[in-house]
mmCIF file of C-alpha atoms in Angstrom:
data_model
loop_
_atom_site.group_PDB
_atom_site.id
_atom_site.type_symbol
_atom_site.label_atom_id
_atom_site.label_comp_id
_atom_site.label_asym_id
_atom_site.label_seq_id
_atom_site.Cartn_x
_atom_site.Cartn_y
_atom_site.Cartn_z
ATOM 1 C CA UNK A 1262 -0.122 0.566 -0.011
ATOM 2 C CA UNK A 1263 1.341 3.675 -0.849
ATOM 3 C CA UNK A 1264 2.428 5.321 1.968
ATOM 4 C CA UNK A 1265 2.877 8.418 0.221
ATOM 5 C CA UNK A 1266 0.616 9.993 -2.257
ATOM 6 C CA UNK A 1267 1.559 12.512 -5.146
ATOM 7 C CA UNK A 1268 -2.000 12.458 -6.853
ATOM 8 C CA UNK A 1269 -0.860 14.936 -9.667
ATOM 9 C CA UNK A 1270 1.076 12.795 -12.302
ATOM 10 C CA UNK A 1271 1.664 16.509 -13.743
ATOM 11 C CA UNK A 1272 1.609 19.382 -13.751
ATOM 12 C CA UNK A 1273 1.965 23.295 -16.285
ATOM 13 C CA UNK A 1274 2.788 26.492 -15.222
ATOM 14 C CA UNK A 1275 3.950 29.644 -17.598
ATOM 15 C CA UNK A 1276 7.638 30.788 -16.064
ATOM 16 C CA UNK A 1277 7.846 34.027 -13.582
ATOM 17 C CA UNK A 1278 4.591 32.342 -11.897
ATOM 18 C CA UNK A 1279 4.047 30.060 -8.649
ATOM 19 C CA UNK A 1280 4.473 26.191 -9.040
ATOM 20 C CA UNK A 1281 2.706 24.367 -5.875
ATOM 21 C CA UNK A 1282 3.098 20.238 -5.959
ATOM 22 C CA UNK A 1283 2.031 18.319 -3.651
ATOM 23 C CA UNK A 1284 2.083 14.892 -1.078
ATOM 24 C CA UNK A 1285 -0.060 13.372 1.010
ATOM 25 C CA UNK A 1286 0.997 11.065 3.871
ATOM 26 C CA UNK A 1287 -0.360 7.900 5.174
ATOM 27 C CA UNK A 1288 2.119 6.688 7.953
ATOM 28 C CA UNK A 1289 1.652 9.301 10.990
ATOM 29 C CA UNK A 1290 5.323 8.145 12.825
ATOM 30 C CA UNK A 1291 6.654 9.472 9.392
ATOM 31 C CA UNK A 1292 9.197 12.766 10.804
ATOM 32 C CA UNK A 1293 11.388 13.714 8.060
ATOM 33 C CA UNK A 1294 10.512 14.675 4.485
ATOM 34 C CA UNK A 1295 12.193 15.203 1.218
ATOM 35 C CA UNK A 1296 11.947 17.112 -1.962
ATOM 36 C CA UNK A 1297 13.637 15.643 -4.782
ATOM 37 C CA UNK A 1298 14.273 16.486 -8.257
ATOM 38 C CA UNK A 1299 15.172 14.489 -11.453
ATOM 39 C CA UNK A 1300 15.656 14.906 -15.226
ATOM 40 C CA UNK A 1301 15.028 12.812 -17.553
ATOM 41 C CA UNK A 1302 18.325 9.862 -17.723
ATOM 42 C CA UNK A 1303 19.278 11.562 -14.682
ATOM 43 C CA UNK A 1304 19.236 9.874 -10.895
ATOM 44 C CA UNK A 1305 17.379 12.415 -8.506
ATOM 45 C CA UNK A 1306 19.221 15.524 -6.839
ATOM 46 C CA UNK A 1307 17.971 16.012 -3.417
ATOM 47 C CA UNK A 1308 16.143 19.382 -3.301
ATOM 48 C CA UNK A 1309 14.952 20.244 0.652
ATOM 49 C CA UNK A 1310 13.624 18.521 3.737
ATOM 50 C CA UNK A 1311 11.658 19.452 6.210
ATOM 51 C CA UNK A 1312 10.790 17.836 10.212
ATOM 52 C CA UNK A 1313 8.122 17.516 11.434
ATOM 53 C CA UNK A 1314 9.600 20.056 14.491
ATOM 54 C CA UNK A 1315 8.589 22.385 11.553
ATOM 55 C CA UNK A 1316 6.301 23.837 9.884
ATOM 56 C CA UNK A 1317 7.996 25.713 7.176
ATOM 57 C CA UNK A 1318 11.153 25.246 5.025
ATOM 58 C CA UNK A 1319 12.577 27.549 2.717
ATOM 59 C CA UNK A 1320 15.305 27.474 0.661
ATOM 60 C CA UNK A 1321 15.707 30.489 -2.430
ATOM 61 C CA UNK A 1322 12.963 29.997 -4.791
ATOM 62 C CA UNK A 1323 11.648 26.536 -2.440
ATOM 63 C CA UNK A 1324 9.657 26.567 -0.201
ATOM 64 C CA UNK A 1325 8.071 22.786 1.354
ATOM 65 C CA UNK A 1326 5.258 23.403 4.157
ATOM 66 C CA UNK A 1327 4.169 21.010 6.303
ATOM 67 C CA UNK A 1328 0.794 19.871 7.612
ATOM 68 C CA UNK A 1329 0.830 17.408 10.328
ATOM 69 C CA UNK A 1330 -2.691 17.357 10.888
ATOM 70 C CA UNK A 1331 -3.885 16.938 7.327
ATOM 71 C CA UNK A 1332 -0.748 14.726 6.826
ATOM 72 C CA UNK A 1333 0.150 16.897 3.959
ATOM 73 C CA UNK A 1334 3.060 19.206 2.643
ATOM 74 C CA UNK A 1335 3.530 20.946 -0.532
ATOM 75 C CA UNK A 1336 6.712 22.153 -2.366
ATOM 76 C CA UNK A 1337 6.381 25.597 -3.758
ATOM 77 C CA UNK A 1338 8.417 27.190 -6.580
ATOM 78 C CA UNK A 1339 8.214 30.402 -6.466
ATOM 79 C CA UNK A 1340 9.493 32.260 -9.524
ATOM 80 C CA UNK A 1341 8.986 29.243 -12.217
ATOM 81 C CA UNK A 1342 11.876 28.926 -14.366
ATOM 82 C CA UNK A 1343 12.174 26.259 -17.674
ATOM 83 C CA UNK A 1344 15.317 24.763 -15.791
ATOM 84 C CA UNK A 1345 12.689 23.277 -13.130
ATOM 85 C CA UNK A 1346 10.778 21.119 -15.566
ATOM 86 C CA UNK A 1347 11.350 18.045 -13.914
ATOM 87 C CA UNK A 1348 10.003 15.394 -12.323
ATOM 88 C CA UNK A 1349 9.500 15.489 -8.848
ATOM 89 C CA UNK A 1350 9.557 12.476 -5.499
ATOM 90 C CA UNK A 1351 8.659 13.622 -2.308
ATOM 91 C CA UNK A 1352 9.801 11.084 0.099
ATOM 92 C CA UNK A 1353 9.174 10.341 3.904
ATOM 93 C CA UNK A 1354 11.161 8.595 6.480
ATOM 94 C CA UNK A 1355 10.096 7.373 9.959
ATOM 95 C CA UNK A 1356 13.456 9.131 13.002
ATOM 96 C CA UNK A 1357 14.242 5.596 14.223
ATOM 97 C CA UNK A 1358 14.305 3.763 10.235
ATOM 98 C CA UNK A 1359 16.584 4.336 7.385
ATOM 99 C CA UNK A 1360 14.184 3.519 4.771
ATOM 100 C CA UNK A 1361 12.823 5.997 2.272
ATOM 101 C CA UNK A 1362 9.348 6.033 0.878
ATOM 102 C CA UNK A 1363 8.682 7.269 -1.649
ATOM 103 C CA UNK A 1364 5.254 9.132 -4.232
ATOM 104 C CA UNK A 1365 5.265 8.575 -7.578
ATOM 105 C CA UNK A 1366 6.552 11.833 -8.379
ATOM 106 C CA UNK A 1367 4.693 14.804 -9.878
ATOM 107 C CA UNK A 1368 5.412 15.709 -13.359
ATOM 108 C CA UNK A 1369 6.442 19.779 -13.642
ATOM 109 C CA UNK A 1370 6.425 21.640 -16.757
ATOM 110 C CA UNK A 1371 7.407 25.728 -16.623
ATOM 111 C CA UNK A 1372 6.382 26.695 -20.241
ATOM 112 C CA UNK A 1373 8.220 29.551 -21.135
ATOM 113 C CA UNK B 513 30.531 15.220 -1.968
ATOM 114 C CA UNK B 514 29.569 12.107 -2.148
ATOM 115 C CA UNK B 515 29.265 9.820 -5.107
ATOM 116 C CA UNK B 516 27.347 7.292 -5.544
ATOM 117 C CA UNK B 517 28.456 5.880 -9.282
ATOM 118 C CA UNK B 518 26.361 3.071 -10.983
ATOM 119 C CA UNK B 519 28.474 1.155 -13.989
ATOM 120 C CA UNK B 520 26.835 1.578 -17.075
ATOM 121 C CA UNK B 521 24.029 4.314 -17.635
ATOM 122 C CA UNK B 522 22.616 2.418 -20.680
ATOM 123 C CA UNK B 523 22.781 -1.385 -21.469
ATOM 124 C CA UNK B 524 20.871 -3.941 -23.769
ATOM 125 C CA UNK B 525 20.473 -7.421 -22.527
ATOM 126 C CA UNK B 526 18.702 -10.237 -24.191
ATOM 127 C CA UNK B 527 15.786 -12.264 -22.411
ATOM 128 C CA UNK B 528 17.152 -14.724 -20.539
ATOM 129 C CA UNK B 529 20.650 -13.324 -19.840
ATOM 130 C CA UNK B 530 21.735 -13.416 -16.709
ATOM 131 C CA UNK B 531 22.936 -9.279 -15.810
ATOM 132 C CA UNK B 532 24.876 -7.299 -13.217
ATOM 133 C CA UNK B 533 23.942 -3.675 -12.440
ATOM 134 C CA UNK B 534 27.012 -2.411 -10.400
ATOM 135 C CA UNK B 535 26.579 0.467 -7.671
ATOM 136 C CA UNK B 536 29.856 1.947 -5.298
ATOM 137 C CA UNK B 537 29.426 5.165 -3.035
ATOM 138 C CA UNK B 538 32.733 6.555 -1.674
ATOM 139 C CA UNK B 539 31.534 8.642 1.746
ATOM 140 C CA UNK B 540 31.034 5.353 3.796
ATOM 141 C CA UNK B 541 27.457 4.960 4.017
ATOM 142 C CA UNK B 542 25.633 1.461 5.578
ATOM 143 C CA UNK B 543 22.953 1.738 3.992
ATOM 144 C CA UNK B 544 22.271 1.350 0.241
ATOM 145 C CA UNK B 545 19.399 0.759 -1.902
ATOM 146 C CA UNK B 546 18.503 -0.294 -5.456
ATOM 147 C CA UNK B 547 14.861 1.374 -7.151
ATOM 148 C CA UNK B 548 13.597 0.885 -10.614
ATOM 149 C CA UNK B 549 11.393 4.066 -11.804
ATOM 150 C CA UNK B 550 8.756 2.917 -14.613
ATOM 151 C CA UNK B 551 5.683 5.741 -15.755
ATOM 152 C CA UNK B 552 3.338 5.976 -13.286
ATOM 153 C CA UNK B 553 4.693 3.869 -10.466
ATOM 154 C CA UNK B 554 7.116 6.096 -9.277
ATOM 155 C CA UNK B 555 10.619 4.361 -7.281
ATOM 156 C CA UNK B 556 9.673 0.985 -6.152
ATOM 157 C CA UNK B 557 12.322 -0.756 -3.798
ATOM 158 C CA UNK B 558 13.633 -3.957 -4.910
ATOM 159 C CA UNK B 559 16.358 -4.725 -2.168
ATOM 160 C CA UNK B 560 18.526 -2.729 0.760
ATOM 161 C CA UNK B 561 21.351 -3.250 2.323
ATOM 162 C CA UNK B 562 21.884 -1.463 6.374
ATOM 163 C CA UNK B 563 25.413 -3.609 6.732
ATOM 164 C CA UNK B 564 27.767 -5.959 4.541
ATOM 165 C CA UNK B 565 26.288 -9.147 3.494
ATOM 166 C CA UNK B 566 23.444 -7.884 4.924
ATOM 167 C CA UNK B 567 20.227 -7.504 2.370
ATOM 168 C CA UNK B 568 16.540 -7.005 3.213
ATOM 169 C CA UNK B 569 13.784 -7.198 0.480
ATOM 170 C CA UNK B 570 11.368 -4.537 -0.520
ATOM 171 C CA UNK B 571 8.399 -3.754 -2.293
ATOM 172 C CA UNK B 572 9.287 -6.013 -5.572
ATOM 173 C CA UNK B 573 12.145 -7.961 -4.832
ATOM 174 C CA UNK B 574 10.836 -11.181 -7.001
ATOM 175 C CA UNK B 575 13.344 -11.817 -10.048
ATOM 176 C CA UNK B 576 16.159 -10.127 -8.474
ATOM 177 C CA UNK B 577 19.341 -10.486 -6.062
ATOM 178 C CA UNK B 578 21.445 -8.625 -4.865
ATOM 179 C CA UNK B 579 25.808 -8.686 -3.228
ATOM 180 C CA UNK B 580 27.071 -7.061 -0.701
ATOM 181 C CA UNK B 581 30.435 -8.393 -0.402
ATOM 182 C CA UNK B 582 31.937 -5.387 0.976
ATOM 183 C CA UNK B 583 30.517 -1.900 2.277
ATOM 184 C CA UNK B 584 31.288 0.733 -0.971
ATOM 185 C CA UNK B 585 29.308 -1.635 -2.994
ATOM 186 C CA UNK B 586 26.001 -2.616 -3.534
ATOM 187 C CA UNK B 587 25.706 -4.988 -7.210
ATOM 188 C CA UNK B 588 21.437 -5.558 -8.353
ATOM 189 C CA UNK B 589 21.229 -9.258 -9.935
ATOM 190 C CA UNK B 590 19.032 -10.078 -12.934
ATOM 191 C CA UNK B 591 18.758 -13.990 -12.345
ATOM 192 C CA UNK B 592 17.015 -14.060 -16.143
ATOM 193 C CA UNK B 593 16.210 -11.273 -17.840
ATOM 194 C CA UNK B 594 12.861 -10.765 -19.095
ATOM 195 C CA UNK B 595 11.234 -7.662 -20.584
ATOM 196 C CA UNK B 596 9.324 -6.222 -18.033
ATOM 197 C CA UNK B 597 12.512 -6.201 -16.378
ATOM 198 C CA UNK B 598 13.391 -3.114 -18.852
ATOM 199 C CA UNK B 599 13.287 -0.044 -16.385
ATOM 200 C CA UNK B 600 15.608 3.233 -15.147
ATOM 201 C CA UNK B 601 17.476 0.920 -12.248
ATOM 202 C CA UNK B 602 18.891 3.683 -9.705
ATOM 203 C CA UNK B 603 21.276 2.556 -7.155
ATOM 204 C CA UNK B 604 21.661 5.463 -3.583
ATOM 205 C CA UNK B 605 23.776 5.290 -0.709
ATOM 206 C CA UNK B 606 22.778 7.519 3.121
ATOM 207 C CA UNK B 607 23.618 7.673 6.554
ATOM 208 C CA UNK B 608 21.479 6.913 9.000
ATOM 209 C CA UNK B 609 18.279 8.702 7.934
ATOM 210 C CA UNK B 610 19.634 11.806 6.561
ATOM 211 C CA UNK B 611 18.752 11.023 2.803
ATOM 212 C CA UNK B 612 19.548 9.159 -0.029
ATOM 213 C CA UNK B 613 22.400 10.006 -2.247
ATOM 214 C CA UNK B 614 21.362 9.066 -5.706
ATOM 215 C CA UNK B 615 23.797 7.063 -8.344
ATOM 216 C CA UNK B 616 22.954 8.410 -12.511
ATOM 217 C CA UNK B 617 20.842 5.283 -13.151
ATOM 218 C CA UNK B 618 21.375 2.741 -15.414
ATOM 219 C CA UNK B 619 18.507 2.690 -18.232
ATOM 220 C CA UNK B 620 17.954 -1.433 -19.113
ATOM 221 C CA UNK B 621 16.509 -2.749 -22.374
ATOM 222 C CA UNK B 622 15.647 -6.028 -22.305
ATOM 223 C CA UNK B 623 14.710 -7.548 -25.639
#
């Protein structure tokens, strides 16, 4: 059973606008969350993380929001750029665990 | 920077062949993982290892085996390749739960 879900397989956004990618999880023991970005024919690269003691983490154009009560996190990209076009995966783990559980990914296209 | 190296970027193999995918990391990470990525299915865990000579099945281990004889190397073996194993294979390593570092991936085509 998928413990981490990304319900939007794809998203198109105009350059300069905000991109919002969503992720839901079912396991209440998850307390550390990551976003990865993946270009075709390359491995995923780490983008941004958040732990459950926070509800927001910001890094430049990228902000991740965590709503623990709703078991929901989102990644905001502002402003979106064509180079942001990639597949984005969210991942979650328990503090005592070593394994991350991944969502199915959202393919973002930023239109120039 | 941690580097995870996968030996091949692209491979083409015939049905029934035994296939070895090699992965080496250079930062003394205990944990290593093998995933495959398929459109619409995301990253699915095949096998993982928390220590030398240790292995655990992931979500889709059927048709695969692994070997970890040294800490830095984690090999994925397709015992008898089939066309449904055509996929992008990703190796990753981690220290505790600080997140994964992935290799560049191996695009395997089984014909």
